Short mmCIF file of C-alpha atoms in Angstrom, two decimals:
data_model
loop_
_atom_site.label_atom_id
_atom_site.label_comp_id
_atom_site.label_asym_id
_atom_site.label_seq_id
_atom_site.Cartn_x
_atom_site.Cartn_y
_atom_site.Cartn_z
CA MET A 1 0.00 0.00 0.00
CA ARG A 2 2.85 2.37 0.89
CA LYS A 3 4.55 1.64 -2.46
CA ILE A 4 1.35 2.45 -4.34
CA LEU A 5 0.95 5.70 -2.39
CA PHE A 6 4.63 6.57 -3.01
CA TYR A 7 4.32 6.07 -6.78
CA PHE A 8 1.09 8.03 -6.82
CA LEU A 9 2.74 10.98 -5.08
CA ILE A 10 5.74 10.87 -7.42
CA SER A 11 3.47 10.79 -10.47
CA PHE A 12 1.45 13.69 -9.10
CA LEU A 13 4.59 15.74 -8.54
CA PHE A 14 5.80 15.11 -12.07
CA LEU A 15 2.41 16.06 -13.51
CA SER A 16 2.32 19.23 -11.42
CA CYS A 17 5.81 20.20 -12.57
CA ASP A 18 4.84 19.55 -16.18
CA LYS A 19 1.79 21.80 -15.88
CA GLU A 20 3.95 24.65 -14.59
CA SER A 21 7.00 24.12 -16.80
CA LYS A 22 5.61 26.03 -19.77
CA THR A 23 4.95 29.19 -17.79
CA ILE A 24 7.82 29.12 -15.28
CA VAL A 25 10.78 30.56 -17.16
CA ASP A 26 14.10 32.18 -16.25
CA VAL A 27 14.06 35.91 -17.04
CA SER A 28 17.07 36.86 -14.94
CA GLU A 29 19.21 37.61 -18.00
CA ILE A 30 16.57 39.74 -19.71
CA SER A 31 16.94 43.49 -19.39
CA VAL A 32 14.19 46.10 -19.65
CA ASP A 33 14.55 49.85 -19.57
CA PHE A 34 11.65 52.02 -18.42
CA SER A 35 10.91 54.89 -16.08
CA VAL A 36 8.19 55.42 -13.50
CA ASN A 37 7.08 59.03 -13.08
CA ARG A 38 4.74 60.18 -10.31
CA PHE A 39 2.51 62.69 -12.08
CA ASP A 40 0.05 62.38 -9.19
CA VAL A 41 2.68 63.62 -6.73
CA ASP A 42 4.13 66.24 -9.06
CA PHE A 43 0.72 67.67 -9.99
CA TYR A 44 -0.90 67.90 -6.56
CA SER A 45 2.31 69.31 -5.04
CA SER A 46 2.58 72.04 -7.67
CA THR A 47 1.88 75.74 -7.40
CA LYS A 48 1.14 78.50 -9.87
CA ASP A 49 4.85 79.36 -9.92
CA ASN A 50 6.10 75.97 -11.13
CA LEU A 51 3.11 74.91 -13.25
CA GLN A 52 4.93 75.59 -16.51
CA THR A 53 7.79 73.33 -15.44
CA LEU A 54 5.24 70.60 -14.80
CA LYS A 55 3.63 71.15 -18.20
CA ASN A 56 7.03 70.86 -19.88
CA LYS A 57 7.65 67.54 -18.10
CA TYR A 58 4.25 66.04 -18.97
CA PRO A 59 3.15 67.75 -22.23
CA LEU A 60 0.76 64.93 -23.19
CA LEU A 61 -1.25 65.41 -20.01
CA PHE A 62 -1.97 69.07 -20.61
CA PRO A 63 -4.28 69.55 -23.61
CA LYS A 64 -3.74 72.74 -25.56
CA GLY A 65 -6.28 75.48 -25.07
CA VAL A 66 -6.91 74.79 -21.38
CA GLN A 67 -6.24 77.85 -19.23
CA ASP A 68 -3.71 77.57 -16.41
CA SER A 69 -6.42 78.67 -14.00
CA VAL A 70 -8.24 75.38 -14.62
CA TRP A 71 -5.20 73.40 -13.49
CA ILE A 72 -4.58 75.63 -10.46
CA ASN A 73 -8.20 75.27 -9.36
CA LYS A 74 -7.92 71.50 -9.75
CA ILE A 75 -4.72 71.39 -7.68
CA ASN A 76 -6.29 73.47 -4.90
CA ASN A 77 -9.65 71.70 -4.91
CA LYS A 78 -10.42 70.29 -1.47
CA ASP A 79 -11.86 67.00 -2.74
CA GLU A 80 -8.96 66.49 -5.14
CA GLN A 81 -6.45 67.05 -2.36
CA GLU A 82 -8.32 64.61 -0.14
CA LEU A 83 -8.16 62.00 -2.88
CA PHE A 84 -4.44 62.67 -3.29
CA ALA A 85 -3.84 62.37 0.47
CA GLU A 86 -5.68 59.04 0.62
CA THR A 87 -3.70 57.73 -2.34
CA GLN A 88 -0.43 58.78 -0.72
CA LYS A 89 -1.29 56.72 2.35
CA GLU A 90 -1.21 53.63 0.16
CA TYR A 91 1.33 54.61 -2.48
CA LYS A 92 3.86 56.98 -0.93
CA ASP A 93 6.43 54.26 -1.67
CA ILE A 94 5.85 52.28 -4.88
CA GLY A 95 9.04 50.23 -4.77
CA SER A 96 7.15 46.91 -4.74
CA LEU A 97 5.02 48.07 -7.67
CA LYS A 98 8.14 48.90 -9.68
CA GLU A 99 9.44 45.39 -8.99
CA GLN A 100 6.21 43.92 -10.32
CA PHE A 101 6.43 46.04 -13.46
CA THR A 102 10.02 44.91 -14.00
CA SER A 103 9.20 41.21 -13.64
CA PHE A 104 6.14 41.54 -15.87
CA PHE A 105 7.98 43.44 -18.62
CA LYS A 106 10.79 40.87 -18.54
CA HIS A 107 8.33 38.03 -19.04
CA VAL A 108 6.62 39.81 -21.92
CA LYS A 109 10.02 40.39 -23.56
CA TYR A 110 11.00 36.74 -23.00
CA TYR A 111 8.14 35.67 -25.25
CA ASN A 112 8.23 38.76 -27.48
CA PRO A 113 11.89 39.83 -27.96
CA LYS A 114 10.87 42.97 -29.85
CA PHE A 115 8.74 44.20 -26.96
CA VAL A 116 9.80 47.59 -25.59
CA ALA A 117 8.78 48.29 -22.02
CA PRO A 118 6.63 51.44 -21.80
CA ASN A 119 7.40 54.30 -19.47
CA VAL A 120 4.94 54.36 -16.58
CA ILE A 121 3.11 57.43 -15.31
CA THR A 122 1.03 57.21 -12.13
CA MET A 123 -1.87 59.61 -11.83
CA LEU A 124 -5.32 60.23 -10.36
CA THR A 125 -8.47 60.24 -12.50
CA ASN A 126 -11.19 60.71 -9.89
CA ILE A 127 -11.71 56.94 -9.81
CA ASP A 128 -12.48 56.59 -13.50
CA TYR A 129 -13.08 52.83 -13.47
CA ASP A 130 -13.19 52.43 -17.24
CA ASN A 131 -9.80 54.09 -17.70
CA ARG A 132 -7.84 52.75 -14.75
CA VAL A 133 -5.00 51.63 -17.01
CA ILE A 134 -4.22 53.05 -20.45
CA TYR A 135 -1.51 51.51 -22.62
CA ALA A 136 -0.28 53.28 -25.74
CA ASP A 137 2.87 51.49 -26.95
CA SER A 138 5.56 53.61 -25.29
CA LEU A 139 3.41 54.89 -22.44
CA LEU A 140 1.45 53.27 -19.62
CA LEU A 141 -0.88 55.38 -17.48
CA VAL A 142 -2.00 53.94 -14.13
CA SER A 143 -4.69 55.59 -12.00
CA LEU A 144 -3.69 54.79 -8.44
CA ASP A 145 -6.89 56.18 -6.94
CA ALA A 146 -8.75 53.22 -8.41
CA TYR A 147 -6.69 50.82 -6.25
CA LEU A 148 -7.11 51.98 -2.65
CA GLY A 149 -8.53 48.70 -1.36
CA LYS A 150 -11.89 47.03 -1.85
CA ASN A 151 -13.24 48.30 1.48
CA HIS A 152 -12.23 51.93 1.05
CA ASP A 153 -14.98 54.46 1.76
CA PHE A 154 -14.50 56.08 -1.65
CA TYR A 155 -15.90 52.92 -3.26
CA GLY A 156 -18.92 52.61 -0.99
CA SER A 157 -21.48 52.80 -3.81
CA TYR A 158 -19.58 50.46 -6.15
CA PRO A 159 -20.99 46.95 -6.75
CA GLN A 160 -19.05 44.28 -4.88
CA TYR A 161 -17.90 42.52 -8.06
CA ILE A 162 -16.31 45.79 -9.20
CA LYS A 163 -14.64 47.01 -6.04
CA GLN A 164 -13.21 43.59 -5.14
CA ASN A 165 -10.51 44.35 -7.74
CA ASN A 166 -9.82 47.91 -6.55
CA THR A 167 -6.72 46.65 -4.79
CA LYS A 168 -2.97 47.10 -5.02
CA GLU A 169 -2.60 43.42 -5.90
CA HIS A 170 -4.78 43.81 -8.97
CA ILE A 171 -2.83 46.66 -10.58
CA ILE A 172 -0.39 44.36 -12.34
CA VAL A 173 -3.26 42.18 -13.64
CA ASP A 174 -4.99 45.20 -15.17
CA VAL A 175 -1.67 46.37 -16.63
CA ALA A 176 -1.06 42.94 -18.13
CA ASN A 177 -4.58 42.80 -19.57
CA ALA A 178 -4.14 46.22 -21.19
CA ILE A 179 -0.99 45.06 -22.97
CA ILE A 180 -2.41 41.64 -23.85
CA GLN A 181 -5.40 43.34 -25.45
CA LYS A 182 -2.99 44.85 -28.01
CA GLN A 183 -1.32 41.49 -28.68
CA ILE A 184 -4.45 39.49 -29.48
CA LEU A 185 -5.94 39.85 -32.95
CA ALA A 186 -9.37 41.43 -33.13
CA ASN A 187 -12.04 38.90 -32.20
CA THR A 188 -13.92 37.75 -35.31
CA GLU A 189 -15.31 34.63 -33.65
CA ARG A 190 -19.09 34.32 -33.73
CA THR A 191 -19.60 31.06 -31.87
CA PHE A 192 -19.74 30.82 -28.10
CA LEU A 193 -16.89 28.30 -28.13
CA GLY A 194 -14.78 30.58 -30.29
CA LYS A 195 -15.31 33.50 -27.93
CA MET A 196 -14.47 31.35 -24.93
CA ILE A 197 -11.20 30.22 -26.48
CA ILE A 198 -10.21 33.76 -27.49
CA GLU A 199 -10.63 34.79 -23.86
CA GLY A 200 -8.85 31.61 -22.81
CA LYS A 201 -5.83 32.66 -24.87
CA LYS A 202 -5.76 35.99 -23.07
CA MET A 203 -5.90 34.24 -19.72
CA TYR A 204 -3.12 31.87 -20.72
CA LEU A 205 -0.99 34.91 -21.58
CA LEU A 206 -1.57 36.02 -18.00
CA ASP A 207 -0.25 32.62 -16.90
CA ALA A 208 2.90 33.20 -18.94
CA TYR A 209 3.44 36.87 -18.05
CA LEU A 210 2.42 36.70 -14.39
CA PRO A 211 3.47 33.23 -13.20
CA ASN A 212 3.54 34.28 -9.54
CA ILE A 213 0.03 35.74 -9.43
CA SER A 214 -2.76 33.52 -8.09
CA ASP A 215 -5.43 32.21 -10.44
CA ASN A 216 -8.28 33.91 -8.60
CA GLU A 217 -6.45 37.26 -8.84
CA LYS A 218 -5.89 36.78 -12.57
CA ALA A 219 -9.55 35.88 -13.03
CA GLY A 220 -10.66 38.82 -10.89
CA TYR A 221 -12.76 36.52 -8.72
CA SER A 222 -13.19 36.58 -4.97
CA GLN A 223 -11.87 33.43 -3.32
CA GLU A 224 -15.42 32.26 -2.69
CA LYS A 225 -16.48 32.71 -6.32
CA PHE A 226 -13.27 31.11 -7.52
CA ASN A 227 -13.85 28.08 -5.31
CA TRP A 228 -17.36 27.78 -6.77
CA ALA A 229 -15.93 27.73 -10.31
CA ILE A 230 -13.45 25.01 -9.37
CA ALA A 231 -16.08 22.88 -7.63
CA ASN A 232 -18.62 23.21 -10.45
CA GLU A 233 -16.44 23.00 -13.56
CA GLU A 234 -17.93 19.68 -14.66
CA GLN A 235 -21.50 20.92 -14.20
CA ILE A 236 -20.78 24.16 -16.06
CA TRP A 237 -19.35 22.28 -19.03
CA LYS A 238 -22.22 19.78 -18.96
CA TYR A 239 -24.71 22.67 -19.07
CA PHE A 240 -22.98 24.24 -22.08
CA VAL A 241 -22.94 20.93 -23.95
CA GLU A 242 -26.47 19.79 -23.10
CA LYS A 243 -27.95 23.18 -24.01
CA ASP A 244 -26.13 23.11 -27.38
CA LEU A 245 -24.38 26.39 -26.61
CA LEU A 246 -20.87 25.66 -27.91
CA TYR A 247 -21.56 26.51 -31.54
CA SER A 248 -24.38 28.93 -30.90
CA THR A 249 -24.01 32.44 -32.33
CA ASP A 250 -26.63 33.94 -30.01
CA ALA A 251 -25.18 37.28 -28.86
CA LYS A 252 -27.21 37.04 -25.64
CA LEU A 253 -24.72 34.45 -24.41
CA ASP A 254 -22.14 37.22 -24.06
CA LYS A 255 -24.19 38.95 -21.38
CA ARG A 256 -24.90 35.66 -19.65
CA PHE A 257 -21.42 34.18 -19.58
CA MET A 258 -18.74 36.48 -21.07
CA ASP A 259 -19.32 40.07 -19.93
CA LEU A 260 -18.22 41.55 -16.61
CA ALA A 261 -21.10 40.88 -14.22
CA PRO A 262 -21.82 39.99 -10.58
CA PHE A 263 -22.64 36.40 -11.58
CA SER A 264 -23.22 34.19 -14.62
CA LYS A 265 -26.77 33.48 -15.74
CA PHE A 266 -27.67 29.80 -16.01
CA TYR A 267 -31.20 30.67 -14.88
CA LEU A 268 -30.79 28.38 -11.90
CA GLU A 269 -31.27 28.99 -8.16
CA GLU A 270 -27.52 28.85 -7.57
CA ASP A 271 -26.66 31.58 -10.09
CA SER A 272 -25.79 34.17 -7.43
CA LYS A 273 -23.01 31.93 -6.12
CA SER A 274 -21.28 31.84 -9.50
CA PRO A 275 -18.76 34.41 -10.72
CA GLY A 276 -19.36 36.48 -13.83
CA GLN A 277 -17.50 35.71 -17.07
CA ILE A 278 -17.60 31.97 -16.42
CA GLY A 279 -17.30 31.39 -20.18
CA SER A 280 -13.89 33.06 -20.14
CA TRP A 281 -12.88 30.86 -17.24
CA ILE A 282 -13.90 27.68 -19.10
CA GLY A 283 -12.04 28.91 -22.18
CA TRP A 284 -8.96 29.33 -19.98
CA GLN A 285 -9.18 25.71 -18.84
CA ILE A 286 -9.51 24.51 -22.46
CA VAL A 287 -6.44 26.47 -23.56
CA ARG A 288 -4.46 25.28 -20.56
CA SER A 289 -5.38 21.70 -21.43
CA TYR A 290 -4.29 22.27 -25.03
CA MET A 291 -0.91 23.65 -23.97
CA GLN A 292 -0.41 20.80 -21.55
CA ASN A 293 -1.06 18.19 -24.24
CA ASN A 294 0.69 19.82 -27.21
CA ASP A 295 4.21 21.03 -27.88
CA VAL A 296 3.65 24.53 -29.26
CA SER A 297 5.05 27.94 -28.45
CA LEU A 298 3.07 30.83 -27.05
CA ARG A 299 3.33 32.62 -30.38
CA GLN A 300 1.99 29.56 -32.21
CA LEU A 301 -0.90 29.28 -29.76
CA LEU A 302 -2.07 32.79 -30.60
CA GLN A 303 -2.25 31.92 -34.30
CA LEU A 304 -4.26 28.71 -33.88
CA ASP A 305 -7.94 28.51 -34.73
CA THR A 306 -10.71 27.50 -32.35
CA GLU A 307 -11.32 24.00 -33.72
CA THR A 308 -7.65 23.01 -33.60
CA ILE A 309 -7.32 24.09 -30.00
CA PHE A 310 -10.60 22.52 -28.92
CA LYS A 311 -10.12 19.16 -30.64
CA LYS A 312 -6.49 18.74 -29.58
CA SER A 313 -6.96 20.05 -26.07
CA LYS A 314 -8.36 16.74 -24.78
CA TYR A 315 -10.20 18.93 -22.33
CA LYS A 316 -11.91 17.13 -19.46
CA PRO A 317 -13.48 19.24 -16.73
CA ARG A 318 -12.52 18.59 -13.15
CA ARG A 319 -15.03 16.56 -11.19
#
């Protein structure tokens, strides 16, 4: 009995190592060059006397035609200064954030040698959720006021599924997603399966670029919702198959299973326990299964069509 248990444990360890081997890579010899500038600090610490110096340093952030008085009023605004003060409590020192950027950029460059790390500018945008991270090739804008912690008073009216990712830990995930969005070809898939696998590719890129980030953080799920997805993977897949959803082109499936939402819509009593975007999560598991069972590079994966990935994935949901 002990021998059987021993061999089982050895086999499990080998399988676990094999699953991780494709996304655990050595980036120690890769160099990246980028700067991190604190526009948030520079702006809210400025005065009328040094405003022009600030404008010269950050010309892209000062649209032409806007009077200096507008900027001075913004700097001196009580609510703006309160927001700045709260952000400084959390981000006075961003050394750990810089380390995350460095590791992330190195991993991107490992898989994409021509990748040039963008210069980073931290700023405040009055908690503009839709524009928390903006990536434009050589520039990366990060709104720190959107990451003060899920229980911060400033987010009191936000839905729970939104503010659960307003954390310092989620910054690097949003940054990675912004860059990945530019690396994936425009989605022309019309079937539900095709859309799931497109999203699965994006999630697998997160695996490759952020190997030390937990799966629930990458998915943007609370631990409870993530545990539900793990426990119900077989039932989710069974539902998709039995309802003939895989090759459906019904756009309503996006709202039910692909779009950001508090939960996915199976129209069952347990719906509220599920996380939103469960179709993306299933697509992630399919792509992971494909990469585990096939010897292809990350670049090759991104070029593959839906049917090839699905048929060769040998995907079997966890029970």
